[in-house]
Short mmCIF file of C-alpha atoms in Angstrom, two decimals:
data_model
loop_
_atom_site.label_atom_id
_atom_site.label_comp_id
_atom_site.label_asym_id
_atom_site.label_seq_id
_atom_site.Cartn_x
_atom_site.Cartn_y
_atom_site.Cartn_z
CA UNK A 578 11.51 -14.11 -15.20
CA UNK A 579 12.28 -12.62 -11.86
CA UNK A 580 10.45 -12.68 -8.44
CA UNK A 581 11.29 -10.17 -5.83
CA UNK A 582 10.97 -11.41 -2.49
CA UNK A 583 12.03 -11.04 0.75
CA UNK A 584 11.00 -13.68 3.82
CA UNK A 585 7.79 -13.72 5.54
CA UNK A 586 6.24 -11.39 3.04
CA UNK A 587 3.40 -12.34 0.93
CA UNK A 588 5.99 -13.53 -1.80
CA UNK A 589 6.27 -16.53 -0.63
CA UNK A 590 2.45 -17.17 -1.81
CA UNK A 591 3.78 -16.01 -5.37
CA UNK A 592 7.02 -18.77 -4.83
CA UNK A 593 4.57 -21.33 -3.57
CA UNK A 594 2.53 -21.11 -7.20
CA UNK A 595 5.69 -20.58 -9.48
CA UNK A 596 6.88 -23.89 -8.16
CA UNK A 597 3.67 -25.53 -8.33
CA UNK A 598 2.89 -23.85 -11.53
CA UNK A 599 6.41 -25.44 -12.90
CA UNK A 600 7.25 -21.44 -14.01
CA UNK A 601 11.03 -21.09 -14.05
CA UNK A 602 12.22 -17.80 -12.25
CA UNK A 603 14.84 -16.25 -10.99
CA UNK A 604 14.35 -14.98 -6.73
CA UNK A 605 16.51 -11.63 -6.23
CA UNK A 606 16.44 -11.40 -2.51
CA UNK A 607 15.08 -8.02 -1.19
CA UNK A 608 14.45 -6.61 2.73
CA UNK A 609 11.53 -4.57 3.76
CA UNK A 610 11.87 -4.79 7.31
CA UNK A 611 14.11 -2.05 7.49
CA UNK A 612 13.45 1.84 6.96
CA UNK A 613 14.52 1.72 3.43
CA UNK A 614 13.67 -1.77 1.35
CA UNK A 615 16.95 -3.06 -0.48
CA UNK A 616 18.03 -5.76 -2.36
CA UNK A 617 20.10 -8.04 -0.50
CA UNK A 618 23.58 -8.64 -3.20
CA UNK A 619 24.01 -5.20 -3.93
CA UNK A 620 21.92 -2.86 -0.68
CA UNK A 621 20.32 -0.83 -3.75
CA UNK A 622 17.17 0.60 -3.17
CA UNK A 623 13.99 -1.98 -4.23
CA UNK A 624 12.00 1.63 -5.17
CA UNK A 625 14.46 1.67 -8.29
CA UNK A 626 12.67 -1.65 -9.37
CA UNK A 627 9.03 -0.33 -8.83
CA UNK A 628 7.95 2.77 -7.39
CA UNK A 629 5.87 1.04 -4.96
CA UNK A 630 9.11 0.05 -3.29
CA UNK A 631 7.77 -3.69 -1.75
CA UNK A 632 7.26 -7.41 -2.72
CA UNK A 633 6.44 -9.07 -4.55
CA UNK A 634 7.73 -7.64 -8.09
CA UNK A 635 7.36 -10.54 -10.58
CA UNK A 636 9.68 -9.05 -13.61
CA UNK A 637 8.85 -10.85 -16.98
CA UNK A 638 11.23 -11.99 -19.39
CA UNK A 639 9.85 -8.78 -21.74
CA UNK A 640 11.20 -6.10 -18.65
CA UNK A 641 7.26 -5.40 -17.54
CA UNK A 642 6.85 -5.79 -13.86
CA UNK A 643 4.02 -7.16 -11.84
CA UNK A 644 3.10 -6.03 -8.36
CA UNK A 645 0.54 -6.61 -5.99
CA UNK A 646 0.12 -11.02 -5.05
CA UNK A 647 -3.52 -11.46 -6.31
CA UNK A 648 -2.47 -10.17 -9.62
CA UNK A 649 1.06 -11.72 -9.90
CA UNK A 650 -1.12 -14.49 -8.46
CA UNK A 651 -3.69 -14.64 -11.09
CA UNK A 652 -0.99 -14.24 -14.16
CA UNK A 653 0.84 -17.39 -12.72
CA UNK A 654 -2.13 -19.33 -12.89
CA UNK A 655 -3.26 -18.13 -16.60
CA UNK A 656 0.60 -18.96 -17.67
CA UNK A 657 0.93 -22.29 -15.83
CA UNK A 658 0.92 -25.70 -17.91
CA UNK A 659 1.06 -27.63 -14.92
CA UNK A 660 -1.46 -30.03 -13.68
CA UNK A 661 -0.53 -29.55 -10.46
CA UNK A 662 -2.07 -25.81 -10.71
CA UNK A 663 -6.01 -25.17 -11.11
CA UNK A 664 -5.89 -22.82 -14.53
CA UNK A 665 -9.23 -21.62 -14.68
CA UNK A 666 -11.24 -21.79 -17.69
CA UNK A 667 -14.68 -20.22 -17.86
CA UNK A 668 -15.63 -16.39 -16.02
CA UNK A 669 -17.29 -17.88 -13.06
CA UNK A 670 -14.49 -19.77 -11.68
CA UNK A 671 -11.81 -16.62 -12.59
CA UNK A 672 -14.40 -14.28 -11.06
CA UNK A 673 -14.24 -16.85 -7.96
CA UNK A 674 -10.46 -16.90 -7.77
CA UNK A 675 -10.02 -13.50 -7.67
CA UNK A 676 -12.81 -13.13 -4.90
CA UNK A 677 -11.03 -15.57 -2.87
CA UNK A 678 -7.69 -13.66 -3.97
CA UNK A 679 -9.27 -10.13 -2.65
CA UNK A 680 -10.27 -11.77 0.35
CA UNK A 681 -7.76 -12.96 1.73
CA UNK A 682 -5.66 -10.14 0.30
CA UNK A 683 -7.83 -7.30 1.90
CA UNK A 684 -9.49 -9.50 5.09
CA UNK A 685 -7.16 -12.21 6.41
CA UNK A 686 -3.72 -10.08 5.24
CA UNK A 687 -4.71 -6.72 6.41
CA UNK A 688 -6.35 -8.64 9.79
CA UNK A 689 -2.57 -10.39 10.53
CA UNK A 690 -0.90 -7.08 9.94
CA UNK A 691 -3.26 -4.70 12.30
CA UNK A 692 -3.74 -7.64 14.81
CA UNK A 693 -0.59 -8.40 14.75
CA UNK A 694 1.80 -5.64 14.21
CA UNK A 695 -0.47 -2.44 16.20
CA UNK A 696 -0.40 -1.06 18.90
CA UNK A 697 -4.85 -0.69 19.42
CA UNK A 698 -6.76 0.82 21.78
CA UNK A 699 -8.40 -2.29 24.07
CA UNK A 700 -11.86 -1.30 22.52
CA UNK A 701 -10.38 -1.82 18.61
CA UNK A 702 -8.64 -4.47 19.22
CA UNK A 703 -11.28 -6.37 20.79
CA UNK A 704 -13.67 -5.32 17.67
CA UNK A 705 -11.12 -6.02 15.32
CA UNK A 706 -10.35 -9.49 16.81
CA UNK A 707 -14.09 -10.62 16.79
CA UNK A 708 -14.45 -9.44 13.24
CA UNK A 709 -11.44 -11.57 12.32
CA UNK A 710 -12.64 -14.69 14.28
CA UNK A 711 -16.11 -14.28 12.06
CA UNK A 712 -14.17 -14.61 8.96
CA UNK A 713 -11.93 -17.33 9.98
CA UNK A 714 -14.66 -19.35 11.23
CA UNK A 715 -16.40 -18.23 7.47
CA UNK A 716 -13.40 -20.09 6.19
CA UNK A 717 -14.09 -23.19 8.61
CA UNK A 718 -17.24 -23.48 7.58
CA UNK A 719 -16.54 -22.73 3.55
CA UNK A 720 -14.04 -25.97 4.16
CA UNK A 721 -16.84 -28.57 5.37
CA UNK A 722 -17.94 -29.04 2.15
CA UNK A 723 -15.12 -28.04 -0.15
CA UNK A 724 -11.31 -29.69 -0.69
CA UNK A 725 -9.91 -26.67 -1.67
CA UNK A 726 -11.14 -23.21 -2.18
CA UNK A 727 -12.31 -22.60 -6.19
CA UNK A 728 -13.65 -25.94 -7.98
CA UNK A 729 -12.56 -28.19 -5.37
CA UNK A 730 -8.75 -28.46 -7.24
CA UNK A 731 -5.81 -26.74 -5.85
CA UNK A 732 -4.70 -23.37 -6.69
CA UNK A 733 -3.32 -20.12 -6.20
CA UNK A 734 -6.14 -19.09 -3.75
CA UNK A 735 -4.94 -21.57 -2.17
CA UNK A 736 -1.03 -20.82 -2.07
CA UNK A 737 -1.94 -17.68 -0.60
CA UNK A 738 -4.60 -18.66 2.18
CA UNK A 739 -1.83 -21.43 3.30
CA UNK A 740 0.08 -18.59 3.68
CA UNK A 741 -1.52 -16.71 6.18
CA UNK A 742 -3.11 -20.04 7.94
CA UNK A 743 -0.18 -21.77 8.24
CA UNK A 744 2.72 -19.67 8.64
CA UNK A 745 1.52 -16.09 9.07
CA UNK A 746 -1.61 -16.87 11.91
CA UNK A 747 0.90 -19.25 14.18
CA UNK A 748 3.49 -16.65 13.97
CA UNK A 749 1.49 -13.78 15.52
CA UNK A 750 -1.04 -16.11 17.19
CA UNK A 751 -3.87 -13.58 17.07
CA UNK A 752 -6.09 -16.18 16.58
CA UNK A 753 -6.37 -19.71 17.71
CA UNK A 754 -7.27 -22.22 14.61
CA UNK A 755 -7.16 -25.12 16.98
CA UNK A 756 -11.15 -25.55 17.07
CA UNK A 757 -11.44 -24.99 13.57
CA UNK A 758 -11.37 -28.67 12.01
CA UNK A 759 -11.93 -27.99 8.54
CA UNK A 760 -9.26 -25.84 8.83
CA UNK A 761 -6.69 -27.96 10.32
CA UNK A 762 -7.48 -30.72 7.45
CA UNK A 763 -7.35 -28.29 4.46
CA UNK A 764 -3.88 -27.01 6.32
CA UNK A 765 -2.52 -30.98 6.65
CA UNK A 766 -3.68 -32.22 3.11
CA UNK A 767 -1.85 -29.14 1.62
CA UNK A 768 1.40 -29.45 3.74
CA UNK A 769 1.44 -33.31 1.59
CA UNK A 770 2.63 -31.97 -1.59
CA UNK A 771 6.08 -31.77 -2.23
CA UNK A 772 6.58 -27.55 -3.16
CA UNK A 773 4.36 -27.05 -0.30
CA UNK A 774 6.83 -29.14 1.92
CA UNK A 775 9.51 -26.89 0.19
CA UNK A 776 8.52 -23.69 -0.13
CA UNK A 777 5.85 -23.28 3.13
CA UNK A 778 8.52 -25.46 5.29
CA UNK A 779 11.15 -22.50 4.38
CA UNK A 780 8.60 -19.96 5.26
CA UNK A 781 8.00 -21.49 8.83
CA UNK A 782 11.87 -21.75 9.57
CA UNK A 783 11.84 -17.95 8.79
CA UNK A 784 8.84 -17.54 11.36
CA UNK A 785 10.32 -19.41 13.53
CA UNK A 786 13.68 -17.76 13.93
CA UNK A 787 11.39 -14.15 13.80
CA UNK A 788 9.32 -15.57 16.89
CA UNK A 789 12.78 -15.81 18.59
CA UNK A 790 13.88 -12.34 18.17
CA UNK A 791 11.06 -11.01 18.35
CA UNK A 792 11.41 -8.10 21.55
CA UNK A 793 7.74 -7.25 22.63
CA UNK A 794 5.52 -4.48 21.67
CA UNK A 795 7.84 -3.57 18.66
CA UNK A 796 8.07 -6.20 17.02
CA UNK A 797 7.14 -6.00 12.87
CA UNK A 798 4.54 -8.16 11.60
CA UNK A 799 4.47 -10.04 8.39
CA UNK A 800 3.66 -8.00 5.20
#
């Protein structure tokens, strides 16, 4: 099995539940920050992997590919024998994983990218940004009563909102998560386990050597 990724991308959410999931792959290094994404050994073009042209591509040992990170998402959890990894088991907690999957797929994602990456007019980009604090603070107050985010076990809802909370949110800083509480103990309790510490703690070097190049207004965003 193979996992396409490149830094700072929402592949790192798909390494983050491999690991946890105990799945053995194999990461071919890719860049999409350029105007043509290409894989880093050979500078071949990642749109003769997948049309689509972007990470994450999860190949399988068969040759079928995988795109898009709730789906590659959702296959790592049905394949995982791990403990470590919520597998859900009945309809109502898949159906739940995949909302929280589309939700922070199509809400928080999308939000870091516009917020982050565009250039808005003052009146968007002050409706955008109060629309995005009303779903963080949805998230806050989802956490006061919940350990994690689908049957109170950990998961790969959860691989991918630690993503964007942890790595993605500080490195753009459109939003400060200081007040939220909940928040800052789901973050902590996460950042405990081991993968986390390994694969998350390799995403925030990455941030933080973007946050030092980074050269104003033109700066990319994380995908």
């Amino acid at each position: 099995m193979k996992l396409y990724r490149c830094p700072l991308t929402c592949s790192e959410a798909a390494e983050l539940a491999l690991a946890e999931g105990g799945v053995a792959y194999e990461p071919v290094e890719a860049t999409i920050f350029t105007p043509e994404s290409t894989l880093v050994a050979d500078g071949s073009l990642l749109a003769h992997i997948h049309p689509k042209g972007y990470v994450p591509i999860l190949e399988l040992d068969d040759g079928q590919r995988l795109t898009e990170v709730p789906a590659i998402l959702s296959y790592v959890a049905e394949i995982s024998k791990s403990s470590n990894l919520f597998k859900p088991t009945d309809a109502l907690s898949r159906v739940r994983q995949i909302e929280w999957l589309a939700f922070t797929s199509s809400e928080l994602h999308k939000g870091v990218s516009v917020l982050g990456g565009s250039r808005l007019l003052p009146e968007a980009k002050e409706r955008t940004s109060k629309r995005y604090a009303r779903l963080i603070n949805y998230v806050d107050q989802y956490l006061s009563t919940q350990q994690y985010l689908v049957q109170n076990q950990f998961g790969v809802a959860d691989c991918y909102m630690l993503l964007i909370l942890d790595v993605w949110i500080p490195l753009t800083r459109i939003i400060d998560l200081s007040p939220h509480k909940n928040i800052e103990r789901y973050v902590g309790e996460i950042n405990k386990r081991s993968k986390v510490q390994t694969v998350i703690g390799r995403a925030k070097e990455a941030a933080r050597a973007m946050r030092q190049s980074m050269a104003g207004a033109g700066a990319k965003s994380p995908r």
